[in-house]
CSV table of N, CA and C in Angstrom, one decimal:
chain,number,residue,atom,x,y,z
A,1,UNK,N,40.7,6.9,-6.4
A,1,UNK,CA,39.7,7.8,-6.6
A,1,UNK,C,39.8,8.3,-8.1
A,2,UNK,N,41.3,8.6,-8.4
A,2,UNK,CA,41.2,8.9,-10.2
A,2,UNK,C,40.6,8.2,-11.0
A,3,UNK,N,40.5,7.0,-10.8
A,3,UNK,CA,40.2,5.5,-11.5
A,3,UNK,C,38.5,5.7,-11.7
A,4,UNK,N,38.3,6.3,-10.5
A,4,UNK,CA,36.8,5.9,-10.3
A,4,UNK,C,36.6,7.4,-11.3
A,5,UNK,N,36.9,8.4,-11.0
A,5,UNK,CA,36.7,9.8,-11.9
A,5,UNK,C,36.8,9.4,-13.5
A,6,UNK,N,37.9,8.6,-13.6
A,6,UNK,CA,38.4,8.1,-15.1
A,6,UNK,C,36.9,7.8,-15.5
A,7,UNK,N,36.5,6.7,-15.0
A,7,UNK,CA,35.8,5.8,-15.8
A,7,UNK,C,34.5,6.3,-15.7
A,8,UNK,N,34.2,7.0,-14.6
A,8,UNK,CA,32.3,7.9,-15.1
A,8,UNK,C,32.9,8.8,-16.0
A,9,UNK,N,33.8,9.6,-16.5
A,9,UNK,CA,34.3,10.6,-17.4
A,9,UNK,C,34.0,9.6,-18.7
A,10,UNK,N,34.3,8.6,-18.9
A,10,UNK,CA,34.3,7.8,-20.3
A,10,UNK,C,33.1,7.2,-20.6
A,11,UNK,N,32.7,7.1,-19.3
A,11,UNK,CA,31.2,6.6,-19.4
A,11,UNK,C,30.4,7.5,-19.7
A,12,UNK,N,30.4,8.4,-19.5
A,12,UNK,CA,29.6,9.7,-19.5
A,12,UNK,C,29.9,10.4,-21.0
A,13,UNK,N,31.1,10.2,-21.8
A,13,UNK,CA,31.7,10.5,-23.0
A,13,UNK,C,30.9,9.4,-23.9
A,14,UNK,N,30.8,8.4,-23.3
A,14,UNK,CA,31.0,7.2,-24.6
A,14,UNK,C,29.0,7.4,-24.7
A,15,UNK,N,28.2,8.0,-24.1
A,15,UNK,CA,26.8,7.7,-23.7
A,15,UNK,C,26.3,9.0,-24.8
A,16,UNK,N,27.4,9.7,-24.5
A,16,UNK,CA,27.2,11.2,-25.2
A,16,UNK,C,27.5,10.9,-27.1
A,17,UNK,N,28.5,10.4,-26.9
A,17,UNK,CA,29.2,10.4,-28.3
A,17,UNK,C,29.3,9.4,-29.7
A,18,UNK,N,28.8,8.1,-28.4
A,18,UNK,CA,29.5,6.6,-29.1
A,18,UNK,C,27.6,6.0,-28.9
A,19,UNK,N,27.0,6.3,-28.7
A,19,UNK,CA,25.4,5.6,-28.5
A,19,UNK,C,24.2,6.2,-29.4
A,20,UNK,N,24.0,5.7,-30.6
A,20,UNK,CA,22.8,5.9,-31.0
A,20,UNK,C,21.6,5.7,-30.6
A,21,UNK,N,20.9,7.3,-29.8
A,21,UNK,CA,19.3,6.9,-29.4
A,21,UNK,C,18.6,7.1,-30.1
A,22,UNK,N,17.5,6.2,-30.3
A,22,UNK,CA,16.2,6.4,-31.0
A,22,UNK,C,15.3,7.4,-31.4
A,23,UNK,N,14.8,8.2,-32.1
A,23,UNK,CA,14.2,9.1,-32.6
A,23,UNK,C,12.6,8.8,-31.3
A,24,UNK,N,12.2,9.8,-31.2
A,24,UNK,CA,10.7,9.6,-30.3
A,24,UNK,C,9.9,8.4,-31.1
A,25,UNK,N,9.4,9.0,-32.9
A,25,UNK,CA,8.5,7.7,-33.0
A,25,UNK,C,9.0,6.6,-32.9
A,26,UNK,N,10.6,6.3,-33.1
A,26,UNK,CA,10.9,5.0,-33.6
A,26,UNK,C,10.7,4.0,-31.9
A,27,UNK,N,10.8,5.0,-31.1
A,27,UNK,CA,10.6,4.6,-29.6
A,27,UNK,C,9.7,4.3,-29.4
A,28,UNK,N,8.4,5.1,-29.8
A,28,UNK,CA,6.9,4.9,-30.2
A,28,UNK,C,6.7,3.6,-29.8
A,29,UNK,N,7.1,3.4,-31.3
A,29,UNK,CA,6.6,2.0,-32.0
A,29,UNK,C,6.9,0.9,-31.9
A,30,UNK,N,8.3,0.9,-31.1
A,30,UNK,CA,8.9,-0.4,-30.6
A,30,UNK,C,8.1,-0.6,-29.2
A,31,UNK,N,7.9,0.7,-28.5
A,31,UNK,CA,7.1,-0.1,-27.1
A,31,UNK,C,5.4,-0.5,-27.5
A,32,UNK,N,5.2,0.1,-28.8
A,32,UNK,CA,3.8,-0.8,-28.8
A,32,UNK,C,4.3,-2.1,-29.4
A,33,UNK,N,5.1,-2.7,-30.6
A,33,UNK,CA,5.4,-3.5,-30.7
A,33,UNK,C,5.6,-4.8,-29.4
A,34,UNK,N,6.3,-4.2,-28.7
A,34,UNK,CA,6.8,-4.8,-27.3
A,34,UNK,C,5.4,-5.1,-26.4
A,35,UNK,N,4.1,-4.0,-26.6
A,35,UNK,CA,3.2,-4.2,-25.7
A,35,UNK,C,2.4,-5.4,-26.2
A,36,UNK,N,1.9,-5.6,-27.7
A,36,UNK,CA,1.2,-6.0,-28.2
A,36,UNK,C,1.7,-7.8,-28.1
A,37,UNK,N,3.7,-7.5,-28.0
A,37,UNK,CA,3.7,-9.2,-28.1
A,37,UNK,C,3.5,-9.6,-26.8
A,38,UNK,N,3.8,-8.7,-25.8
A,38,UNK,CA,3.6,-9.5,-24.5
A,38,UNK,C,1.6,-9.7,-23.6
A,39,UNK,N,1.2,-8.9,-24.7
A,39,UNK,CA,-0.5,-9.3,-24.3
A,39,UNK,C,-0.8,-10.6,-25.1
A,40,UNK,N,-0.2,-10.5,-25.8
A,40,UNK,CA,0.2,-11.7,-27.2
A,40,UNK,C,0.4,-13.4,-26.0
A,41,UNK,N,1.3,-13.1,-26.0
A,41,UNK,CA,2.0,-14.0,-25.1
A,41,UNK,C,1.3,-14.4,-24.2
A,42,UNK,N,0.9,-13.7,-23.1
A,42,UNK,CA,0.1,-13.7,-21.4
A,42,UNK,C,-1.3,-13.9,-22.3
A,43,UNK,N,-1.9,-13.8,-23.6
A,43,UNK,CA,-3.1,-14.8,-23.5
A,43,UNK,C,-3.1,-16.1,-24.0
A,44,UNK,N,-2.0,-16.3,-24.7
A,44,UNK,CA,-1.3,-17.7,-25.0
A,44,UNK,C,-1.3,-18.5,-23.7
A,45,UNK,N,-0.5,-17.9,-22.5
A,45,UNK,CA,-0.4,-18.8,-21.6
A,45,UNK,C,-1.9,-19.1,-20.7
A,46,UNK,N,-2.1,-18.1,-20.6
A,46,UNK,CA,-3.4,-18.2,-20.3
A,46,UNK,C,-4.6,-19.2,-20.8
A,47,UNK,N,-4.4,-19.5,-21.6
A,47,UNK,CA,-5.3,-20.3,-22.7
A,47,UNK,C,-4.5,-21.5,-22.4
A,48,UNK,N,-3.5,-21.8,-22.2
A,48,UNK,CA,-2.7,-22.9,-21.7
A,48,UNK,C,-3.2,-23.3,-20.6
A,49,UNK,N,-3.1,-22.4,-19.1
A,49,UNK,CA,-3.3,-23.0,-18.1
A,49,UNK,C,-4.9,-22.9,-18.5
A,50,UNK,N,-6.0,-22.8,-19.1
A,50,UNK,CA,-7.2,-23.0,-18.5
A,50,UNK,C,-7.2,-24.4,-19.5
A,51,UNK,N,-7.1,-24.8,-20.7
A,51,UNK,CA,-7.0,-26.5,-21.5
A,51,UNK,C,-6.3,-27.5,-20.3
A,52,UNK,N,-4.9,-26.8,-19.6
A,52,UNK,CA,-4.6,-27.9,-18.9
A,52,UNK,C,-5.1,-28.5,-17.6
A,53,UNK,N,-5.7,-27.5,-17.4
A,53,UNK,CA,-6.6,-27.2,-15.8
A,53,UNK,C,-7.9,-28.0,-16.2
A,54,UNK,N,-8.4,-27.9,-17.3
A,54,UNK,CA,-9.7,-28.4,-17.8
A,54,UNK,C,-9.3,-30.0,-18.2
A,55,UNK,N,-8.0,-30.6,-18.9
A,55,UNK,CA,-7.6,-31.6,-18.9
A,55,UNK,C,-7.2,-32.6,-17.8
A,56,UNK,N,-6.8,-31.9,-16.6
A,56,UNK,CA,-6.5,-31.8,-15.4
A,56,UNK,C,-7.5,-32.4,-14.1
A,57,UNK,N,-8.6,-32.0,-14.5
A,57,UNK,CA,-10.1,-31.5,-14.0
A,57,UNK,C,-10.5,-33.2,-14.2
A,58,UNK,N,-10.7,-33.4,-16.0
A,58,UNK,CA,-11.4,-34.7,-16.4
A,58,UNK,C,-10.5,-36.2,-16.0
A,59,UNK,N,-9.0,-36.0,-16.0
A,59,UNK,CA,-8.2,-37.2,-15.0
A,59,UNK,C,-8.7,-37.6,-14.4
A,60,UNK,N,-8.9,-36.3,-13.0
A,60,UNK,CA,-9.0,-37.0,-11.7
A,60,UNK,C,-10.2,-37.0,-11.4
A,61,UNK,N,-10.9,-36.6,-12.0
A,61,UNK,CA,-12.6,-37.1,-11.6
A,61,UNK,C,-12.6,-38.2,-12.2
A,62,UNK,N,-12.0,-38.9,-13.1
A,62,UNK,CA,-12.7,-40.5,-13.2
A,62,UNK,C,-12.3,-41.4,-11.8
């Protein structure tokens, strides 16, 4: 049981002491960052499956 007390105690120190958090805007701007690459992304793929579905399509109808 000390063991388990030790280590939330260090954990709980090192979160407090040893962890640089982000300022609110710099948080901001990384989750728009973050939003813009993954709508980025999901219409890339998107654009993928409808060319290969459409590629897909002209095969097997011959």
């Amino acid at each position: 049981m000390e063991r388990l007390k030790l280590y939330i105690l260090e954990s709980y120190n090192e979160l407090v002491t040893k962890v640089t958090w982000p300022s609110w805007s710099n948080l901001q701007s990384s989750t728009v960052v973050v939003l813009v690459a993954s709508i980025l992304l999901a219409l890339i793929i998107f654009l993928m499956d409808v060319v290969s579905k459409g590629v897909l399509d002209q095969i097997y109808s011959l």
